[in-house]
Amino acid sequence: MKRIVLILAILGCNLLVAQVQFEAKVSKTSLGINERLRVDFTMNIDGDNFDPPNFEASGFRIVGGPSQMVSQSWVNGRSSFNKSYSYVLMPMKKGNAFIKQATIEYNGQIYKSTPVKINVGEAVDDQYDPYNQRRQPPRAITAVGKEGVHLVAEVSNPNPYVNEPITILYKIYVNSRTTVAGWREAAKPKYENFWSQSESIDADNLKIVNTTYKGESYRMAVLRRTVLYPQKDGNLVIEPLSLDVEVEVPTGQINRFGEIEKVIQNKRVSAGSNVIKAKALPEKGKPDDFKGAVGTFDFVVMPSSTISQNGESIDLVVSVSGKGNLKLFDLPKPQTPTALELYEPEHNENVTTTVAGMTGSISDKYTVVPQSKGNFMIKPVRFTYFDIISKSYKTLSSQPIEIKVLDDPSGAIASQNGSNNRGKQPVQVSKSFAFIKQKTNLQPTQSDAFLGSGLFYTLLFLPLFAIPLLVFIRRRKEAQEADFVGNKLKRTNALAKKYLSEAKLHLNNKEAFYISLERAMHNFLKAKLSIETSEMSKERITEILLSRKANPETVSEFIALTENCEFARYAPSTSVTIQHDYDQAVQIISDLEKQIM
């Protein structure tokens, strides 16, 4: 009898366990980076100690909830119970993400929900309402917004030529019934295959104007201006700018003071993707010496002097000024006679970038050193560019320049037309600098006897002085070996420079530098943490470094620097910025080497 009771009890418990349902339901499994996701954790029992997953570790941010709902009903004498916890999430990055397990406790047992895979893709132009679970109709322009807030990207020219400037104005529209309390950038626009320069406007300097949007009264402000130069032809996609905006919206209810109640909600608005159809420059009529200059320019070749004496050098400046892609092409190189030695130029830029594009001038200053006496002719220099106004190629040419060398710095005589006469000794470049050697190094023809000389006594007493020196060196070495902290610091600095050696070679090449810098940071993590490249998400790296006792501030600096590498490849930067990023990387790797266990 006891066995029967025990078996029935076990079966009853198993039946009870089998009836417990706890699962995670999502409004969709694929969404855009600017859309929202609703997730409901539902159970058919009254579970306790609900523990949600870490949404931020999964790449999501909570913008709504948690909200709890409990329902119980009786139908035909049978009762049903349902309890749910709901969240509204906003994705923070693209790619595949998993909403991890949530847990509850019921009758002393722990129940877990099943992880859910979510695919986050490109931004979309229409919005999905996670509460009503329906898609809003698509908009005719690239603007997305709710509760009277819209973000619009206005492109000055969607069909430019390659290297023709275009401007994008990012504008925010807010209707008269809505108040914006603040915003932050959720997703930065990416300008792949463009040269770009952006100007963000501080909130304190915004100029707000009253206007209309879709037939309604709105306030508008320009948040950012970006100048782009397409670097290749074809359809070029510009990923959108997305903002998380805190808006104060009316609820439609009246409070006890007779005023309409308002609530603050977090909304994400996106400017939507833009496609630029860049046209290739026409092949018809393209000169062979065309180097990619597009715009409207003036061209000048000017020597500092046309007369040289006693081997004096002359500066030859090749300059282009005007409006166009001044930073994106090379200046033509002048051709000089063999008797005029031409050295590598010094490049100078005086360029201002506005919403209309680049204006200013660029120049190459060459140093010309005459090698022989005579009159020499520098041939005209040609500069070809594509004129945006006339949609045609134009060629500018300098005047021929005659250089007169009065004295013969090398002892050879050159012909009047700039070429060496036959039968005459060719000019050697090094002879023009022979006058610099003004000191002699005379050696005696006979040497003194070795015995009794200064060298003899030096070698005789050197071992006696070497003994205390060796003792001093040995003690210093032992002291250095005992200095564990100092030795570890040296090893960490050496390790940092080892990983960053490749990046250091590209300090003068912005794109190659940031590619090498990002690779160095990843190689350091792979060597120290034994993780693969596929595991290198921001959350995973942060979790491992913190578990290895790394300083949270250092970890944040590491993550920020790696994220900056991708953006910095296309953003304008200076040699000072690149050197600062390199020094910061050395310091961060050294600090992590000392901190992680």
Tab-separated table of C-alpha atoms in Angstrom, residues 185-576:
chain	number	residue	atom	x	y	z
A	185	GLU	CA	23.339	59.873	-30.457
A	186	ALA	CA	22.308	56.225	-30.732
A	187	ALA	CA	23.866	55.317	-34.101
A	188	LYS	CA	26.392	57.345	-36.050
A	189	PRO	CA	26.054	57.646	-39.820
A	190	LYS	CA	28.724	55.836	-41.822
A	191	TYR	CA	30.098	57.343	-45.005
A	192	GLU	CA	31.796	54.410	-46.691
A	193	ASN	CA	33.406	55.309	-50.041
A	194	PHE	CA	33.160	59.033	-49.187
A	195	TRP	CA	35.624	61.626	-47.974
A	196	SER	CA	33.677	63.355	-45.228
A	197	GLN	CA	33.854	66.177	-42.735
A	198	SER	CA	31.076	66.801	-40.207
A	199	GLU	CA	30.191	69.733	-38.002
A	200	SER	CA	27.974	68.970	-34.996
A	201	ILE	CA	26.140	71.896	-33.413
A	202	ASP	CA	25.946	72.178	-29.621
A	203	ALA	CA	22.528	72.377	-28.020
A	204	ASP	CA	23.370	75.850	-26.686
A	205	ASN	CA	24.076	77.127	-30.215
A	206	LEU	CA	21.027	75.684	-31.978
A	207	LYS	CA	19.039	78.095	-34.083
A	208	ILE	CA	15.355	77.177	-33.798
A	209	VAL	CA	13.011	78.398	-36.506
A	210	ASN	CA	9.259	78.042	-36.923
A	211	THR	CA	8.225	76.165	-40.052
A	212	THR	CA	5.703	73.632	-41.342
A	213	TYR	CA	6.117	69.893	-41.722
A	214	LYS	CA	3.467	67.860	-43.551
A	215	GLY	CA	1.045	70.738	-43.264
A	216	GLU	CA	1.451	71.215	-39.497
A	217	SER	CA	3.285	73.823	-37.460
A	218	TYR	CA	6.710	72.635	-36.334
A	219	ARG	CA	9.904	73.973	-34.849
A	220	MET	CA	13.074	73.011	-36.699
A	221	ALA	CA	16.791	73.040	-35.865
A	222	VAL	CA	19.847	71.847	-37.792
A	223	LEU	CA	21.821	69.373	-35.643
A	224	ARG	CA	24.681	68.499	-37.978
A	225	ARG	CA	26.194	69.528	-41.280
A	226	THR	CA	28.282	67.061	-43.278
A	227	VAL	CA	30.253	67.603	-46.487
A	228	LEU	CA	30.858	64.497	-48.611
A	229	TYR	CA	33.024	63.799	-51.643
A	230	PRO	CA	32.141	60.456	-53.316
A	231	GLN	CA	35.285	58.481	-54.100
A	232	LYS	CA	33.798	56.054	-56.602
A	233	ASP	CA	30.815	55.832	-58.927
A	234	GLY	CA	27.685	53.738	-58.428
A	235	ASN	CA	25.009	53.519	-55.760
A	236	LEU	CA	26.626	54.513	-52.450
A	237	VAL	CA	24.604	53.909	-49.287
A	238	ILE	CA	24.801	56.321	-46.348
A	239	GLU	CA	23.746	54.639	-43.133
A	240	PRO	CA	21.401	56.776	-41.032
A	241	LEU	CA	21.880	58.947	-38.004
A	242	SER	CA	19.711	57.758	-35.090
A	243	LEU	CA	18.904	59.663	-31.916
A	244	ASP	CA	17.391	58.642	-28.596
A	245	VAL	CA	15.134	61.565	-27.731
A	246	GLU	CA	13.430	62.347	-24.428
A	247	VAL	CA	10.054	63.840	-25.327
A	248	GLU	CA	7.312	65.249	-23.148
A	249	VAL	CA	3.964	64.332	-24.683
A	250	PRO	CA	0.368	65.010	-23.560
A	251	THR	CA	-1.663	62.082	-22.212
A	252	GLY	CA	-5.026	63.604	-23.019
A	253	GLN	CA	-6.045	63.639	-19.351
A	254	ILE	CA	-6.713	66.704	-17.199
A	255	ASN	CA	-5.129	66.999	-13.774
A	256	ARG	CA	-6.763	68.593	-10.749
A	257	PHE	CA	-5.379	71.994	-11.717
A	258	GLY	CA	-7.186	71.869	-15.058
A	259	GLU	CA	-3.979	71.321	-17.051
A	260	ILE	CA	-3.307	68.564	-19.569
A	261	GLU	CA	-1.042	65.925	-18.054
A	262	LYS	CA	2.232	65.178	-19.810
A	263	VAL	CA	4.658	62.265	-19.520
A	264	ILE	CA	8.302	61.919	-20.555
A	265	GLN	CA	9.022	59.068	-22.937
A	266	ASN	CA	12.175	57.860	-24.644
A	267	LYS	CA	11.806	57.691	-28.409
A	268	ARG	CA	14.306	56.718	-31.076
A	269	VAL	CA	14.154	58.612	-34.345
A	270	SER	CA	16.234	57.906	-37.414
A	271	ALA	CA	17.011	59.920	-40.519
A	272	GLY	CA	16.767	56.786	-42.637
A	273	SER	CA	19.255	55.497	-45.182
A	274	ASN	CA	20.155	57.551	-48.236
A	275	VAL	CA	21.438	56.283	-51.568
A	276	ILE	CA	23.773	58.553	-53.519
A	277	LYS	CA	24.008	57.715	-57.214
A	278	ALA	CA	27.513	58.937	-58.010
A	279	LYS	CA	28.383	59.416	-61.680
A	280	ALA	CA	31.764	58.535	-63.113
A	281	LEU	CA	33.692	61.360	-64.754
A	282	PRO	CA	33.295	61.233	-68.534
A	283	GLU	CA	35.947	59.327	-70.447
A	284	LYS	CA	35.433	61.420	-73.553
A	285	GLY	CA	38.055	64.133	-73.703
A	286	LYS	CA	39.858	63.003	-70.533
A	287	PRO	CA	43.567	64.025	-70.830
A	288	ASP	CA	46.292	61.522	-69.988
A	289	ASP	CA	47.713	63.774	-67.264
A	290	PHE	CA	44.395	64.076	-65.372
A	291	LYS	CA	44.991	63.283	-61.655
A	292	GLY	CA	41.458	63.514	-60.238
A	293	ALA	CA	41.056	67.260	-59.583
A	294	VAL	CA	37.387	68.308	-59.695
A	295	GLY	CA	36.189	71.879	-59.195
A	296	THR	CA	37.198	75.342	-60.363
A	297	PHE	CA	40.884	76.237	-59.964
A	298	ASP	CA	43.737	78.624	-60.751
A	299	PHE	CA	47.237	77.286	-61.364
A	300	VAL	CA	50.599	79.034	-60.793
A	301	VAL	CA	54.260	77.950	-60.966
A	302	MET	CA	56.531	80.584	-59.426
A	303	PRO	CA	60.316	80.530	-58.735
A	304	SER	CA	61.758	82.502	-55.828
A	305	SER	CA	64.426	83.840	-58.190
A	306	THR	CA	65.560	83.366	-61.777
A	307	ILE	CA	69.223	84.129	-61.040
A	308	SER	CA	71.544	81.954	-58.953
A	309	GLN	CA	75.066	82.709	-57.732
A	310	ASN	CA	77.723	80.530	-56.097
A	311	GLY	CA	75.547	77.438	-55.948
A	312	GLU	CA	72.613	79.163	-54.242
A	313	SER	CA	69.396	77.137	-54.219
A	314	ILE	CA	66.130	78.349	-55.705
A	315	ASP	CA	62.600	77.629	-54.427
A	316	LEU	CA	60.100	76.569	-57.079
A	317	VAL	CA	56.470	76.700	-55.876
A	318	VAL	CA	53.693	74.824	-57.703
A	319	SER	CA	50.332	76.105	-56.423
A	320	VAL	CA	46.629	75.415	-57.092
A	321	SER	CA	43.884	77.590	-55.590
A	322	GLY	CA	40.128	77.719	-55.922
A	323	LYS	CA	37.135	75.585	-54.974
A	324	GLY	CA	37.056	71.803	-55.262
A	325	ASN	CA	38.534	68.591	-53.852
A	326	LEU	CA	41.834	70.260	-52.934
A	327	LYS	CA	42.907	67.565	-50.436
A	328	LEU	CA	42.178	64.660	-52.752
A	329	PHE	CA	44.603	64.965	-55.676
A	330	ASP	CA	48.348	65.349	-56.307
A	331	LEU	CA	49.931	68.372	-57.889
A	332	PRO	CA	51.891	67.932	-61.122
A	333	LYS	CA	55.673	67.677	-60.807
A	334	PRO	CA	57.858	70.041	-62.851
A	335	GLN	CA	60.509	68.641	-65.183
A	336	THR	CA	63.922	70.291	-64.910
A	337	PRO	CA	67.145	69.929	-66.911
A	338	THR	CA	69.805	67.587	-65.537
A	339	ALA	CA	71.910	70.589	-64.490
A	340	LEU	CA	69.137	71.678	-62.075
A	341	GLU	CA	68.838	69.151	-59.256
A	342	LEU	CA	65.219	68.930	-57.981
A	343	TYR	CA	64.600	67.714	-54.417
A	344	GLU	CA	61.433	66.315	-52.812
A	345	PRO	CA	58.821	69.033	-52.211
A	346	GLU	CA	57.386	70.452	-49.003
A	347	HIS	CA	53.582	70.178	-49.209
A	348	ASN	CA	51.463	72.992	-47.748
A	349	GLU	CA	47.677	73.252	-47.423
A	350	ASN	CA	45.533	76.276	-46.634
A	351	VAL	CA	42.082	74.763	-47.084
A	352	THR	CA	38.778	75.627	-45.416
A	353	THR	CA	35.886	73.146	-45.553
A	354	THR	CA	32.368	74.615	-45.358
A	355	VAL	CA	28.930	73.295	-46.249
A	356	ALA	CA	29.688	74.305	-49.839
A	357	GLY	CA	32.889	72.227	-49.988
A	358	MET	CA	36.626	72.898	-49.856
A	359	THR	CA	38.092	76.289	-50.726
A	360	GLY	CA	41.621	77.590	-50.425
A	361	SER	CA	44.967	76.573	-51.870
A	362	ILE	CA	47.557	73.793	-51.831
A	363	SER	CA	51.184	74.014	-52.930
A	364	ASP	CA	54.388	72.021	-53.336
A	365	LYS	CA	57.636	73.906	-52.703
A	366	TYR	CA	60.644	72.346	-54.457
A	367	THR	CA	64.288	73.145	-53.760
A	368	VAL	CA	66.309	73.498	-56.973
A	369	VAL	CA	70.120	73.340	-56.748
A	370	PRO	CA	72.072	74.374	-59.897
A	371	GLN	CA	74.983	72.087	-60.757
A	372	SER	CA	76.716	74.141	-63.419
A	373	LYS	CA	76.915	77.589	-64.978
A	374	GLY	CA	74.610	78.596	-67.798
A	375	ASN	CA	71.044	79.433	-68.763
A	376	PHE	CA	68.500	76.643	-68.185
A	377	MET	CA	64.887	76.405	-69.231
A	378	ILE	CA	62.158	74.780	-67.078
A	379	LYS	CA	59.428	73.635	-69.427
A	380	PRO	CA	55.777	74.667	-68.877
A	381	VAL	CA	53.901	72.600	-66.273
A	382	ARG	CA	50.381	71.398	-67.148
A	383	PHE	CA	47.504	71.022	-64.668
A	384	THR	CA	44.252	69.350	-65.765
A	385	TYR	CA	40.964	69.339	-63.861
A	386	PHE	CA	37.299	68.585	-64.450
A	387	ASP	CA	35.255	71.786	-64.332
A	388	ILE	CA	31.993	71.232	-62.438
A	389	ILE	CA	30.316	74.292	-63.980
A	390	SER	CA	30.967	73.497	-67.649
A	391	LYS	CA	31.038	69.683	-67.148
A	392	SER	CA	34.246	69.458	-69.176
A	393	TYR	CA	37.988	68.985	-68.748
A	394	LYS	CA	40.215	72.038	-68.674
A	395	THR	CA	43.991	72.303	-68.808
A	396	LEU	CA	46.023	75.172	-67.370
A	397	SER	CA	49.687	75.635	-68.267
A	398	SER	CA	52.414	77.705	-66.673
A	399	GLN	CA	54.893	79.866	-68.582
A	400	PRO	CA	58.388	78.519	-69.328
A	401	ILE	CA	60.886	79.648	-66.695
A	402	GLU	CA	64.512	80.518	-67.540
A	403	ILE	CA	67.050	80.107	-64.724
A	404	LYS	CA	70.360	81.929	-65.097
A	405	VAL	CA	73.332	80.519	-63.156
A	406	LEU	CA	76.159	83.072	-63.040
A	407	ASP	CA	78.924	81.029	-61.363
A	408	ASP	CA	79.887	77.409	-61.885
A	409	PRO	CA	79.469	75.622	-58.527
A	410	SER	CA	80.825	72.261	-59.787
A	411	GLY	CA	83.541	73.319	-62.223
A	412	ALA	CA	81.655	72.052	-65.270
A	413	ILE	CA	80.145	74.235	-68.011
A	414	ALA	CA	76.629	73.504	-69.291
A	415	SER	CA	75.120	74.501	-72.607
A	416	GLN	CA	72.731	77.410	-73.001
A	417	ASN	CA	69.717	75.165	-73.694
A	418	GLY	CA	70.054	73.288	-70.403
A	419	SER	CA	71.734	70.047	-71.619
A	420	ASN	CA	75.369	68.967	-71.149
A	421	ASN	CA	77.722	69.308	-74.118
A	422	ARG	CA	79.149	66.126	-75.498
A	423	GLY	CA	82.663	65.299	-74.370
A	424	LYS	CA	82.334	67.258	-71.127
A	425	GLN	CA	82.511	65.620	-67.723
A	426	PRO	CA	79.022	64.955	-66.276
A	427	VAL	CA	78.069	66.916	-63.209
A	428	GLN	CA	78.185	65.051	-59.843
A	429	VAL	CA	75.566	66.137	-57.359
A	430	SER	CA	77.802	65.677	-54.336
A	431	LYS	CA	80.337	68.215	-55.693
A	432	SER	CA	77.875	71.049	-55.154
A	433	PHE	CA	78.226	70.502	-51.413
A	434	ALA	CA	81.998	70.036	-51.366
A	435	PHE	CA	82.519	73.486	-49.840
A	436	ILE	CA	80.913	72.219	-46.604
A	437	LYS	CA	83.983	70.055	-45.858
A	438	GLN	CA	86.047	72.694	-44.093
A	439	LYS	CA	87.873	70.575	-41.486
A	440	THR	CA	90.887	68.363	-42.077
A	441	ASN	CA	91.921	65.149	-40.353
A	442	LEU	CA	95.712	64.935	-40.667
A	443	GLN	CA	97.579	61.767	-39.638
A	444	PRO	CA	101.329	61.607	-38.776
A	445	THR	CA	103.459	59.636	-41.225
A	446	GLN	CA	105.579	58.058	-38.429
A	447	SER	CA	104.294	56.482	-35.196
A	448	ASP	CA	106.006	56.486	-31.742
A	449	ALA	CA	107.235	53.319	-30.002
A	450	PHE	CA	104.547	51.357	-28.152
A	451	LEU	CA	106.626	50.700	-24.975
A	452	GLY	CA	106.300	53.658	-22.631
A	453	SER	CA	103.533	55.257	-24.672
A	454	GLY	CA	100.211	56.408	-23.317
A	455	LEU	CA	98.450	53.399	-24.823
A	456	PHE	CA	100.956	51.097	-23.039
A	457	TYR	CA	100.189	52.533	-19.570
A	458	THR	CA	96.469	52.632	-20.315
A	459	LEU	CA	96.372	48.924	-21.088
A	460	LEU	CA	98.590	48.224	-18.058
A	461	PHE	CA	96.374	49.885	-15.441
A	462	LEU	CA	93.001	49.310	-17.119
A	463	PRO	CA	92.356	45.937	-15.358
A	464	LEU	CA	92.913	47.567	-11.933
A	465	PHE	CA	90.244	50.190	-12.619
A	466	ALA	CA	87.948	47.619	-14.226
A	467	ILE	CA	87.572	45.553	-11.012
A	468	PRO	CA	85.534	48.134	-9.004
A	469	LEU	CA	83.594	48.992	-12.147
A	470	LEU	CA	82.596	45.337	-12.579
A	471	VAL	CA	81.610	45.131	-8.893
A	472	PHE	CA	79.455	48.258	-9.291
A	473	ILE	CA	77.786	46.884	-12.449
A	474	ARG	CA	77.053	43.533	-10.778
A	475	ARG	CA	75.465	45.155	-7.715
A	476	ARG	CA	73.350	47.409	-9.905
A	477	LYS	CA	72.189	44.406	-11.931
A	478	GLU	CA	71.221	42.567	-8.738
A	479	ALA	CA	69.293	45.627	-7.550
A	480	GLN	CA	67.467	45.826	-10.888
A	481	GLU	CA	66.579	42.142	-10.756
A	482	ALA	CA	65.177	42.632	-7.240
A	483	ASP	CA	63.001	45.517	-8.444
A	484	PHE	CA	59.999	43.417	-9.482
A	485	VAL	CA	57.688	46.397	-9.969
A	486	GLY	CA	60.098	48.258	-12.200
A	487	ASN	CA	60.906	45.163	-14.246
A	488	LYS	CA	57.221	44.406	-14.745
A	489	LEU	CA	56.637	47.978	-15.878
A	490	LYS	CA	59.447	47.691	-18.441
A	491	ARG	CA	58.078	44.381	-19.709
A	492	THR	CA	54.560	45.795	-20.097
A	493	ASN	CA	55.807	48.840	-21.990
A	494	ALA	CA	57.875	46.593	-24.248
A	495	LEU	CA	54.847	44.367	-24.834
A	496	ALA	CA	52.665	47.341	-25.727
A	497	LYS	CA	55.228	48.633	-28.209
A	498	LYS	CA	55.573	45.131	-29.676
A	499	TYR	CA	51.847	44.934	-30.471
A	500	LEU	CA	51.775	48.520	-31.715
A	501	SER	CA	54.961	48.364	-33.816
A	502	GLU	CA	52.974	47.964	-37.037
A	503	ALA	CA	50.706	50.889	-36.194
A	504	LYS	CA	53.738	53.085	-35.457
A	505	LEU	CA	55.011	52.506	-39.010
A	506	HIS	CA	51.818	54.096	-40.381
A	507	LEU	CA	51.664	57.279	-38.297
A	508	ASN	CA	51.653	59.296	-41.534
A	509	ASN	CA	48.898	57.199	-43.138
A	510	LYS	CA	45.604	57.712	-41.292
A	511	GLU	CA	43.605	54.773	-42.691
A	512	ALA	CA	46.465	52.242	-42.462
A	513	PHE	CA	47.278	53.486	-38.959
A	514	TYR	CA	43.797	52.922	-37.547
A	515	ILE	CA	43.512	49.501	-39.236
A	516	SER	CA	46.843	48.464	-37.649
A	517	LEU	CA	45.865	50.014	-34.304
A	518	GLU	CA	42.592	48.073	-34.172
A	519	ARG	CA	44.419	44.843	-35.155
A	520	ALA	CA	47.013	45.442	-32.430
A	521	MET	CA	44.341	45.895	-29.763
A	522	HIS	CA	42.622	42.688	-30.858
A	523	ASN	CA	45.904	40.736	-31.003
A	524	PHE	CA	46.678	41.852	-27.465
A	525	LEU	CA	43.334	40.498	-26.247
A	526	LYS	CA	43.789	37.230	-28.141
A	527	ALA	CA	47.236	36.754	-26.567
A	528	LYS	CA	46.276	37.720	-23.010
A	529	LEU	CA	42.709	36.421	-22.748
A	530	SER	CA	42.870	33.417	-25.132
A	531	ILE	CA	39.715	34.416	-27.016
A	532	GLU	CA	38.952	34.297	-30.713
A	533	THR	CA	38.093	37.218	-32.962
A	534	SER	CA	34.500	35.981	-33.315
A	535	GLU	CA	34.033	36.402	-29.546
A	536	MET	CA	35.225	40.005	-29.456
A	537	SER	CA	32.025	41.856	-28.756
A	538	LYS	CA	32.087	44.900	-26.504
A	539	GLU	CA	30.110	43.115	-23.812
A	540	ARG	CA	32.223	39.946	-23.938
A	541	ILE	CA	35.517	41.876	-23.708
A	542	THR	CA	34.198	43.986	-20.810
A	543	GLU	CA	32.974	40.900	-18.953
A	544	ILE	CA	36.279	39.024	-19.293
A	545	LEU	CA	38.495	41.995	-18.411
A	546	LEU	CA	36.464	42.851	-15.320
A	547	SER	CA	36.530	39.209	-14.228
A	548	ARG	CA	40.321	39.347	-14.506
A	549	LYS	CA	40.408	42.278	-12.052
A	550	ALA	CA	41.023	44.982	-14.662
A	551	ASN	CA	40.253	48.577	-13.692
A	552	PRO	CA	36.764	49.537	-15.009
A	553	GLU	CA	38.055	52.937	-16.136
A	554	THR	CA	40.861	51.302	-18.132
A	555	VAL	CA	38.377	48.855	-19.688
A	556	SER	CA	36.117	51.740	-20.730
A	557	GLU	CA	39.078	53.545	-22.321
A	558	PHE	CA	40.033	50.333	-24.191
A	559	ILE	CA	36.498	49.871	-25.552
A	560	ALA	CA	36.209	53.548	-26.527
A	561	LEU	CA	39.522	53.482	-28.394
A	562	THR	CA	38.640	50.325	-30.373
A	563	GLU	CA	35.259	51.792	-31.325
A	564	ASN	CA	36.936	55.029	-32.424
A	565	CYS	CA	39.252	53.217	-34.885
A	566	GLU	CA	36.465	52.503	-37.407
A	567	PHE	CA	35.055	56.023	-37.285
A	568	ALA	CA	38.465	57.719	-37.412
A	569	ARG	CA	39.360	56.093	-40.765
A	570	TYR	CA	36.891	58.345	-42.576
A	571	ALA	CA	36.768	61.289	-40.233
A	572	PRO	CA	39.230	64.158	-40.670
A	573	SER	CA	42.177	64.006	-38.318
A	574	THR	CA	45.591	65.519	-37.808
A	575	SER	CA	49.003	64.101	-36.991
A	576	VAL	CA	48.503	65.350	-33.430
